[in-house]
């Protein structure tokens, strides 16, 4: 949100020396100022341009259209300037760009004034037209000032140009009270008074001059849906002349990035950004039946909005209608047929408080995000509805000649102030420091809270309705602390953290360890949206319609369902990187997938997803590049499970998957814990990925359960040597290494420590359907040195098991 420093200063009576000082204070109160930018009405603020007086003006001796002028710039001697403007004349007060000045012309490139000779006559500056100074598009002649202008006066001072600073505030969703300059001023003054003892106050613009001028016109108001519109107020103004806003009003709007439109619309925007209260002006002549009806939209009702789009209204949409049709979408967007135009002479001015939930749903349903909906969605102050109306009416009288031609209609549902008890001991405990009870009370009162009761240890506080999120004692403590200053919380000289012994690691700790492991393996963590395209999801076969979890009010049709798989987000990340010449990728993401459950419930499942594409080994002096394959993805899964303490007992089985080809499931204890495979070409094409991709998805929940079932034991480092034996086996082609490893460990549980595969051969020297594996076996006894006899007996048991379980034959 953009806040103008000059505008803010107009609402505060205080000694604030700089916008950076205000930014630091606001940030410490929780209104984080992300940047402070200089805002200039004219680039460079016309530095080097001064008022000059044309003393003499004669024709150039060698050019009919040029004049040689002698100009008084309040220097030691007049300056000679050659000017080509047709309206230049002696006795004029003009604006002169002196030598060395850089000008920023309207719609052109900046240029610097230099001493020059024009047709053999020396010229020391330039007498400027409006467009050359960046003050407009007029190039008919030079700017001629009032005779009272004093030579030598800087142009910025003469034209009353004032630079501004814009504070960009990163507003959090709970701070609806700071959606205008007034709310920001309230926090700034409270912090200044409390921290420095300064005598500062908020200068709320007076509406004491408000009065009804006549009864020339009235618009009847009916609120049918009081739940969605708990307060609705309005009045009629006549005699309006729609035109350009005065300079001060345009400057205020431009300072915060708004484009002036006309004096009526500009006033509503000004009040909205001053007070945080949205307003809307209807052309009263276009309201059929001279009525305003606040109701829900009728079935099949349509409305053409200000952007020219015909919108089909939903029966849940709140609309402001006349006697016949909807005139605007309440709190969101105006209607084209009832809007203010150049010929408008009478308006009905609306100020309201709408239900935030109703406005949010309507805005999302129509894909709209306006300044008004942004405020109504977060909740506006129901107690300034009429004040804002009066403020706007007085401004409209000033800038458009309007007359107030009706009484204010105000239809309001009572909204009580929330009452909360605050204990001073709770303030000290939650703040981590002592805050004097009187200081607590003063802070709360400066934030518009009311003290309705006080005892020695506590106060009873009522909270203004615009602070919709302040409902508990802890919320009040937070209010006190942010004004007192978060930076005032003392840091102890010594921090003591007692050790905590737990029987098992938390899910967060496990995920953190996994992240570290994968990062060490060369993976990069990504975070992708949980929302995906439902139509594409079903087209690719990732889920059926009844399995999807759809959003009721999606922001976009492209993101309308919760993801049933982690693959889509990783593919989008891969496509983004591949388009930027990053061909070798190893990505991972931790997140959740979603599926529709019984009775309208949603099933959320924790997932860890890995993606590998490109080269597994880059080309170098040691050898050529090697493309990644299924073995690489499986190896990463196995290493990850080993890191989790689940190295043994993993088996693989073929699996069918709609998005993967050649998919295999990794199982532990009969339960699937991971899925690995190559992404199908049609899926890659849908995400514009032009090279093979290998994908693995691990089931977090199952793995963490298995980790909890195991025990971590400790043992001494072995004192006795290990013995290695190798076997070369002839196997059927369909035998997996995991089956060999499992059979070996089951046969020799006491001495076998490791099994390794160090050679694989498949070729024409072997019988059809056969392959050769060379395995290593490491045997060790923790209590004594193994004898040859013990080793041979152990290896004999292993050979028998391999022959029996997988039909292995020992090769010579």
CSV table of C-alpha atoms in Angstrom, one decimal, residues 238-603:
chain,number,residue,atom,x,y,z
A,238,UNK,CA,-27.3,18.3,-7.3
A,239,UNK,CA,-25.9,21.1,-9.4
A,240,UNK,CA,-22.7,19.2,-10.1
A,241,UNK,CA,-20.4,20.3,-12.9
A,242,UNK,CA,-18.2,17.3,-13.8
A,243,UNK,CA,-14.8,18.4,-14.9
A,244,UNK,CA,-11.1,18.3,-14.1
A,245,UNK,CA,-10.0,18.2,-10.5
A,246,UNK,CA,-8.0,21.0,-9.0
A,247,UNK,CA,-4.2,20.6,-8.9
A,248,UNK,CA,-4.0,19.8,-5.2
A,249,UNK,CA,-6.5,16.9,-5.6
A,250,UNK,CA,-4.7,15.5,-8.7
A,251,UNK,CA,-1.4,15.8,-6.9
A,252,UNK,CA,-2.7,13.8,-3.9
A,253,UNK,CA,-3.9,11.0,-6.2
A,254,UNK,CA,-0.9,10.9,-8.4
A,255,UNK,CA,1.4,10.7,-5.4
A,256,UNK,CA,0.0,7.2,-4.6
A,257,UNK,CA,-0.1,6.0,-8.2
A,258,UNK,CA,-3.7,6.8,-9.0
A,259,UNK,CA,-4.7,8.5,-12.3
A,260,UNK,CA,-7.1,11.4,-11.9
A,261,UNK,CA,-10.4,10.8,-13.8
A,262,UNK,CA,-12.8,13.7,-13.0
A,263,UNK,CA,-13.6,15.7,-9.9
A,264,UNK,CA,-16.5,13.4,-8.7
A,265,UNK,CA,-14.6,10.1,-9.0
A,266,UNK,CA,-11.4,11.7,-7.7
A,267,UNK,CA,-13.2,12.8,-4.5
A,268,UNK,CA,-14.4,9.3,-3.8
A,269,UNK,CA,-10.9,7.9,-4.4
A,270,UNK,CA,-9.4,10.6,-2.2
A,271,UNK,CA,-11.7,9.9,0.7
A,272,UNK,CA,-11.1,6.1,0.3
A,273,UNK,CA,-7.4,6.5,0.6
A,274,UNK,CA,-7.6,9.2,3.3
A,275,UNK,CA,-10.0,7.3,5.6
A,276,UNK,CA,-10.0,3.8,4.3
A,277,UNK,CA,-13.7,4.0,3.6
A,278,UNK,CA,-14.7,3.2,-0.1
A,279,UNK,CA,-17.5,5.4,-1.6
A,280,UNK,CA,-19.5,5.0,-4.8
A,281,UNK,CA,-21.3,7.7,-6.8
A,282,UNK,CA,-24.3,6.9,-9.0
A,283,UNK,CA,-25.7,9.2,-11.6
A,284,UNK,CA,-29.0,9.9,-10.0
A,285,UNK,CA,-30.8,10.6,-13.3
A,286,UNK,CA,-30.0,7.0,-14.3
A,287,UNK,CA,-31.5,5.4,-11.2
A,288,UNK,CA,-34.9,4.1,-12.3
A,289,UNK,CA,-37.7,4.9,-9.9
A,290,UNK,CA,-35.4,7.1,-7.9
A,291,UNK,CA,-34.7,4.1,-5.7
A,292,UNK,CA,-31.7,2.2,-4.3
A,293,UNK,CA,-32.3,-1.4,-3.3
A,294,UNK,CA,-29.6,-3.4,-1.6
A,295,UNK,CA,-30.3,-7.0,-2.4
A,296,UNK,CA,-29.0,-10.3,-3.7
A,297,UNK,CA,-28.9,-10.8,-7.5
A,298,UNK,CA,-31.8,-12.3,-9.2
A,299,UNK,CA,-31.4,-15.6,-11.0
A,300,UNK,CA,-30.0,-15.2,-14.6
A,301,UNK,CA,-29.4,-11.4,-13.9
A,302,UNK,CA,-26.7,-9.7,-15.9
A,303,UNK,CA,-24.7,-6.5,-15.3
A,304,UNK,CA,-22.4,-4.6,-17.6
A,305,UNK,CA,-19.6,-3.3,-15.4
A,306,UNK,CA,-17.4,-0.2,-15.8
A,307,UNK,CA,-14.8,-2.2,-17.8
A,308,UNK,CA,-17.5,-2.9,-20.5
A,309,UNK,CA,-17.8,-6.6,-19.6
A,310,UNK,CA,-21.2,-8.3,-19.4
A,311,UNK,CA,-21.2,-10.3,-16.2
A,312,UNK,CA,-23.6,-13.1,-15.3
A,313,UNK,CA,-24.5,-12.5,-11.6
A,314,UNK,CA,-24.7,-15.3,-9.1
A,315,UNK,CA,-27.7,-15.4,-6.7
A,316,UNK,CA,-25.2,-15.1,-3.8
A,317,UNK,CA,-23.8,-11.8,-5.2
A,318,UNK,CA,-24.9,-8.6,-3.3
A,319,UNK,CA,-25.9,-5.9,-5.7
A,320,UNK,CA,-27.0,-2.2,-5.5
A,321,UNK,CA,-30.0,-2.0,-7.7
A,322,UNK,CA,-32.5,0.7,-8.7
A,323,UNK,CA,-36.2,-0.1,-9.0
A,324,UNK,CA,-35.7,-2.4,-11.9
A,325,UNK,CA,-32.1,-3.7,-12.4
A,326,UNK,CA,-28.8,-4.1,-10.8
A,327,UNK,CA,-26.7,-0.9,-10.9
A,328,UNK,CA,-23.4,-2.2,-9.5
A,329,UNK,CA,-21.8,-5.2,-7.7
A,330,UNK,CA,-21.8,-4.1,-4.1
A,331,UNK,CA,-18.4,-3.3,-2.7
A,332,UNK,CA,-16.6,-4.6,-5.8
A,333,UNK,CA,-17.3,-2.9,-9.1
A,334,UNK,CA,-19.6,-0.2,-10.5
A,335,UNK,CA,-22.1,-0.6,-13.3
A,336,UNK,CA,-21.5,1.1,-16.7
A,337,UNK,CA,-25.1,2.4,-17.1
A,338,UNK,CA,-25.3,4.1,-13.7
A,339,UNK,CA,-21.7,5.6,-13.6
A,340,UNK,CA,-20.8,9.2,-13.5
A,341,UNK,CA,-20.2,10.7,-17.0
A,342,UNK,CA,-19.3,14.2,-18.3
A,343,UNK,CA,-22.9,15.2,-18.5
A,344,UNK,CA,-23.8,14.1,-14.9
A,345,UNK,CA,-25.4,16.9,-12.8
A,346,UNK,CA,-26.9,14.9,-9.9
A,347,UNK,CA,-25.5,12.0,-8.0
A,348,UNK,CA,-26.4,9.6,-5.2
A,349,UNK,CA,-23.4,9.1,-3.0
A,350,UNK,CA,-23.0,5.8,-1.2
A,351,UNK,CA,-21.0,5.0,1.9
A,352,UNK,CA,-21.5,1.5,3.4
A,353,UNK,CA,-20.2,-1.3,5.5
A,354,UNK,CA,-20.5,-4.7,3.8
A,355,UNK,CA,-19.9,-8.2,5.1
A,356,UNK,CA,-16.3,-9.1,4.3
A,357,UNK,CA,-17.1,-12.8,3.6
A,358,UNK,CA,-19.8,-11.9,1.1
A,359,UNK,CA,-17.6,-9.4,-0.7
A,360,UNK,CA,-14.6,-11.7,-0.8
A,361,UNK,CA,-16.7,-14.5,-2.4
A,362,UNK,CA,-18.2,-12.2,-5.0
A,363,UNK,CA,-14.9,-10.7,-5.9
A,364,UNK,CA,-13.3,-14.2,-6.4
A,365,UNK,CA,-16.3,-15.4,-8.3
A,366,UNK,CA,-15.9,-12.7,-10.9
A,367,UNK,CA,-12.1,-12.6,-10.8
A,368,UNK,CA,-12.1,-9.0,-9.6
A,369,UNK,CA,-9.7,-7.2,-7.2
A,370,UNK,CA,-10.5,-3.5,-6.8
A,371,UNK,CA,-9.4,-1.0,-4.2
A,372,UNK,CA,-12.9,-1.1,-2.8
A,373,UNK,CA,-13.1,-4.9,-2.6
A,374,UNK,CA,-9.6,-5.0,-1.1
A,375,UNK,CA,-10.9,-2.9,1.9
A,376,UNK,CA,-14.3,-4.4,2.3
A,377,UNK,CA,-12.9,-8.0,2.3
A,378,UNK,CA,-10.8,-7.1,5.3
A,379,UNK,CA,-13.4,-5.1,7.1
A,380,UNK,CA,-14.0,-1.3,7.3
A,381,UNK,CA,-14.9,0.8,10.3
A,382,UNK,CA,-18.8,0.9,10.5
A,383,UNK,CA,-18.5,4.0,12.7
A,384,UNK,CA,-17.1,6.3,10.1
A,385,UNK,CA,-19.6,5.5,7.4
A,386,UNK,CA,-21.5,8.8,7.8
A,387,UNK,CA,-18.4,10.8,8.6
A,388,UNK,CA,-16.9,9.7,5.3
A,389,UNK,CA,-20.1,10.7,3.5
A,390,UNK,CA,-20.0,14.2,5.0
A,391,UNK,CA,-16.3,14.6,4.2
A,392,UNK,CA,-16.9,13.7,0.5
A,393,UNK,CA,-20.0,15.9,0.2
A,394,UNK,CA,-18.0,18.9,1.5
A,395,UNK,CA,-15.2,18.2,-1.0
A,396,UNK,CA,-17.7,17.9,-3.8
A,397,UNK,CA,-19.2,21.3,-3.0
A,398,UNK,CA,-15.7,22.7,-3.1
A,399,UNK,CA,-14.5,21.1,-6.4
A,400,UNK,CA,-17.7,20.7,-8.4
A,401,UNK,CA,-20.2,23.3,-7.1
A,402,UNK,CA,-22.5,20.6,-5.8
A,403,UNK,CA,-25.4,21.3,-3.5
A,404,UNK,CA,-26.5,18.8,-0.8
A,405,UNK,CA,-30.1,18.2,-1.7
A,406,UNK,CA,-31.3,15.5,0.7
A,407,UNK,CA,-30.9,14.4,4.2
A,408,UNK,CA,-28.5,11.5,4.9
A,409,UNK,CA,-30.2,8.1,4.8
A,410,UNK,CA,-28.4,5.9,7.4
A,411,UNK,CA,-29.7,2.3,7.8
A,412,UNK,CA,-27.5,0.5,10.4
A,413,UNK,CA,-27.5,-2.6,12.4
A,414,UNK,CA,-26.0,-2.1,15.9
A,415,UNK,CA,-22.5,-3.5,16.2
A,416,UNK,CA,-21.2,-3.6,19.8
A,417,UNK,CA,-17.6,-3.1,20.8
A,418,UNK,CA,-15.9,-6.3,21.9
A,419,UNK,CA,-15.0,-6.4,25.6
A,420,UNK,CA,-11.8,-8.0,26.7
A,421,UNK,CA,-10.2,-8.2,30.2
A,422,UNK,CA,-6.5,-7.5,30.2
A,423,UNK,CA,-4.3,-8.4,33.2
A,424,UNK,CA,-1.2,-6.3,33.7
A,425,UNK,CA,0.7,-9.5,34.7
A,426,UNK,CA,-0.2,-11.0,31.4
A,427,UNK,CA,1.3,-8.0,29.6
A,428,UNK,CA,4.6,-8.4,31.4
A,429,UNK,CA,4.7,-12.1,30.9
A,430,UNK,CA,3.9,-12.1,27.2
A,431,UNK,CA,6.1,-9.1,26.4
A,432,UNK,CA,9.1,-10.4,28.3
A,433,UNK,CA,9.5,-7.1,30.2
A,434,UNK,CA,7.6,-4.9,32.6
A,435,UNK,CA,5.3,-2.3,31.1
A,436,UNK,CA,3.8,0.2,33.5
A,437,UNK,CA,0.0,-0.2,33.9
A,438,UNK,CA,-0.6,3.5,33.2
A,439,UNK,CA,1.4,3.2,30.0
A,440,UNK,CA,-0.7,0.2,29.0
A,441,UNK,CA,-3.8,2.2,29.5
A,442,UNK,CA,-2.5,5.2,27.6
A,443,UNK,CA,-1.5,3.1,24.6
A,444,UNK,CA,-4.8,1.4,24.4
A,445,UNK,CA,-6.7,4.8,24.6
A,446,UNK,CA,-4.5,6.2,21.8
A,447,UNK,CA,-5.5,3.2,19.7
A,448,UNK,CA,-9.2,4.2,20.2
A,449,UNK,CA,-9.9,1.5,22.8
A,450,UNK,CA,-12.1,2.4,25.7
A,451,UNK,CA,-11.3,1.6,29.3
A,452,UNK,CA,-14.6,0.6,31.0
A,453,UNK,CA,-13.2,-0.7,34.2
A,454,UNK,CA,-9.9,-0.9,36.1
A,455,UNK,CA,-8.7,-2.7,39.2
A,456,UNK,CA,-5.3,-3.0,40.7
A,457,UNK,CA,-4.3,-6.0,38.5
A,458,UNK,CA,-6.3,-5.6,35.3
A,459,UNK,CA,-8.5,-3.4,33.1
A,460,UNK,CA,-11.6,-4.1,31.1
A,461,UNK,CA,-11.3,-2.8,27.6
A,462,UNK,CA,-13.7,-2.4,24.8
A,463,UNK,CA,-12.2,-2.6,21.3
A,464,UNK,CA,-13.5,-0.5,18.3
A,465,UNK,CA,-15.3,-2.5,15.6
A,466,UNK,CA,-12.7,-1.8,13.0
A,467,UNK,CA,-10.2,-3.9,14.8
A,468,UNK,CA,-12.0,-7.1,13.8
A,469,UNK,CA,-9.0,-9.4,14.8
A,470,UNK,CA,-8.5,-8.0,18.4
A,471,UNK,CA,-10.7,-10.3,20.5
A,472,UNK,CA,-8.4,-11.9,23.1
A,473,UNK,CA,-6.2,-10.8,25.9
A,474,UNK,CA,-3.1,-11.9,23.9
A,475,UNK,CA,-4.3,-9.6,21.0
A,476,UNK,CA,-4.4,-6.6,23.3
A,477,UNK,CA,-0.9,-7.5,24.6
A,478,UNK,CA,0.3,-7.5,21.0
A,479,UNK,CA,-1.2,-4.0,20.5
A,480,UNK,CA,0.6,-2.7,23.5
A,481,UNK,CA,3.9,-4.3,22.5
A,482,UNK,CA,4.0,-3.0,19.0
A,483,UNK,CA,3.4,0.6,20.1
A,484,UNK,CA,5.8,0.2,23.1
A,485,UNK,CA,8.3,-1.1,20.6
A,486,UNK,CA,9.3,-4.7,19.8
A,487,UNK,CA,12.9,-3.5,19.7
A,488,UNK,CA,12.6,-2.5,23.4
A,489,UNK,CA,12.3,-6.1,24.5
A,490,UNK,CA,15.6,-6.8,26.4
A,491,UNK,CA,17.9,-9.6,25.3
A,492,UNK,CA,19.2,-11.5,28.3
A,493,UNK,CA,23.0,-11.8,28.7
A,494,UNK,CA,22.7,-15.5,28.9
A,495,UNK,CA,20.2,-17.8,27.3
A,496,UNK,CA,19.5,-21.2,29.0
A,497,UNK,CA,17.9,-24.0,27.0
A,498,UNK,CA,17.4,-27.2,29.0
A,499,UNK,CA,18.0,-30.4,27.0
A,500,UNK,CA,14.8,-32.3,26.1
A,501,UNK,CA,15.0,-36.1,25.6
A,502,UNK,CA,12.4,-37.5,23.3
A,503,UNK,CA,11.7,-41.1,22.3
A,504,UNK,CA,11.4,-40.3,18.6
A,505,UNK,CA,12.1,-37.4,16.2
A,506,UNK,CA,9.3,-35.1,15.1
A,507,UNK,CA,8.1,-34.9,11.6
A,508,UNK,CA,9.7,-31.5,11.2
A,509,UNK,CA,13.1,-32.9,12.2
A,510,UNK,CA,12.8,-35.8,9.9
A,511,UNK,CA,11.9,-33.5,7.0
A,512,UNK,CA,14.8,-31.2,7.8
A,513,UNK,CA,17.3,-34.2,7.8
A,514,UNK,CA,15.9,-35.3,4.5
A,515,UNK,CA,16.4,-31.8,3.1
A,516,UNK,CA,20.0,-31.7,4.2
A,517,UNK,CA,20.6,-35.1,2.7
A,518,UNK,CA,19.1,-34.3,-0.7
A,519,UNK,CA,20.9,-30.9,-0.8
A,520,UNK,CA,24.2,-32.8,-0.2
A,521,UNK,CA,23.3,-35.1,-3.0
A,522,UNK,CA,23.0,-32.1,-5.4
A,523,UNK,CA,19.3,-31.6,-5.3
A,524,UNK,CA,17.7,-28.2,-5.2
A,525,UNK,CA,14.5,-27.7,-3.2
A,526,UNK,CA,11.6,-26.0,-4.9
A,527,UNK,CA,8.2,-24.8,-3.7
A,528,UNK,CA,5.3,-25.0,-6.1
A,529,UNK,CA,1.6,-24.0,-5.9
A,530,UNK,CA,-0.8,-26.5,-4.4
A,531,UNK,CA,-3.3,-25.5,-7.1
A,532,UNK,CA,-3.3,-27.1,-10.6
A,533,UNK,CA,-5.4,-27.1,-13.7
A,534,UNK,CA,-8.3,-29.5,-13.2
A,535,UNK,CA,-9.0,-30.1,-16.9
A,536,UNK,CA,-5.4,-31.0,-17.7
A,537,UNK,CA,-5.2,-33.2,-14.6
A,538,UNK,CA,-8.2,-35.3,-15.8
A,539,UNK,CA,-7.0,-35.3,-19.4
A,540,UNK,CA,-3.6,-36.8,-18.4
A,541,UNK,CA,-5.4,-39.4,-16.2
A,542,UNK,CA,-3.9,-38.2,-12.9
A,543,UNK,CA,-7.3,-38.3,-11.2
A,544,UNK,CA,-11.0,-38.7,-12.0
A,545,UNK,CA,-13.5,-36.0,-11.5
A,546,UNK,CA,-14.9,-37.5,-8.3
A,547,UNK,CA,-11.4,-37.8,-6.9
A,548,UNK,CA,-10.5,-34.1,-7.3
A,549,UNK,CA,-10.8,-31.5,-4.6
A,550,UNK,CA,-12.2,-28.4,-6.4
A,551,UNK,CA,-12.1,-24.8,-5.2
A,552,UNK,CA,-15.5,-23.2,-4.8
A,553,UNK,CA,-14.2,-19.8,-5.8
A,554,UNK,CA,-11.0,-20.2,-7.8
A,555,UNK,CA,-9.0,-17.1,-8.7
A,556,UNK,CA,-8.4,-18.6,-12.1
A,557,UNK,CA,-9.7,-21.5,-14.2
A,558,UNK,CA,-6.1,-22.5,-14.7
A,559,UNK,CA,-5.8,-23.1,-11.0
A,560,UNK,CA,-9.0,-24.6,-9.8
A,561,UNK,CA,-8.2,-27.9,-8.1
A,562,UNK,CA,-5.8,-29.0,-5.3
A,563,UNK,CA,-3.0,-31.2,-6.7
A,564,UNK,CA,-3.5,-34.9,-6.6
A,565,UNK,CA,0.2,-35.4,-7.4
A,566,UNK,CA,3.5,-33.6,-6.8
A,567,UNK,CA,4.7,-34.2,-10.3
A,568,UNK,CA,3.0,-31.3,-12.0
A,569,UNK,CA,4.7,-28.6,-9.9
A,570,UNK,CA,8.1,-30.2,-10.4
A,571,UNK,CA,7.5,-30.4,-14.2
A,572,UNK,CA,6.6,-26.7,-14.3
A,573,UNK,CA,9.8,-25.9,-12.5
A,574,UNK,CA,11.8,-28.1,-14.8
A,575,UNK,CA,10.2,-26.4,-17.9
A,576,UNK,CA,11.1,-23.0,-16.5
A,577,UNK,CA,14.7,-24.0,-16.0
A,578,UNK,CA,15.1,-25.9,-19.3
A,579,UNK,CA,13.9,-22.7,-21.1
A,580,UNK,CA,16.8,-21.0,-19.5
A,581,UNK,CA,19.5,-23.4,-20.7
A,582,UNK,CA,19.6,-25.4,-17.5
A,583,UNK,CA,19.6,-28.9,-18.9
A,584,UNK,CA,20.8,-31.0,-15.9
A,585,UNK,CA,18.3,-30.8,-13.1
A,586,UNK,CA,17.9,-32.5,-9.7
A,587,UNK,CA,14.9,-31.0,-7.9
A,588,UNK,CA,12.9,-32.0,-4.9
A,589,UNK,CA,9.8,-30.8,-3.0
A,590,UNK,CA,8.1,-31.6,0.2
A,591,UNK,CA,4.4,-31.1,0.4
A,592,UNK,CA,0.9,-32.6,0.3
A,593,UNK,CA,-1.3,-34.1,-2.2
A,594,UNK,CA,-5.1,-34.0,-2.0
A,595,UNK,CA,-8.0,-36.3,-2.8
A,596,UNK,CA,-11.7,-36.2,-2.2
A,597,UNK,CA,-12.8,-38.4,0.8
A,598,UNK,CA,-16.1,-39.7,2.0
A,599,UNK,CA,-18.8,-37.3,3.0
A,600,UNK,CA,-17.2,-34.3,1.3
A,601,UNK,CA,-14.0,-34.6,3.3
A,602,UNK,CA,-10.5,-34.0,2.0
A,603,UNK,CA,-7.7,-36.5,2.4
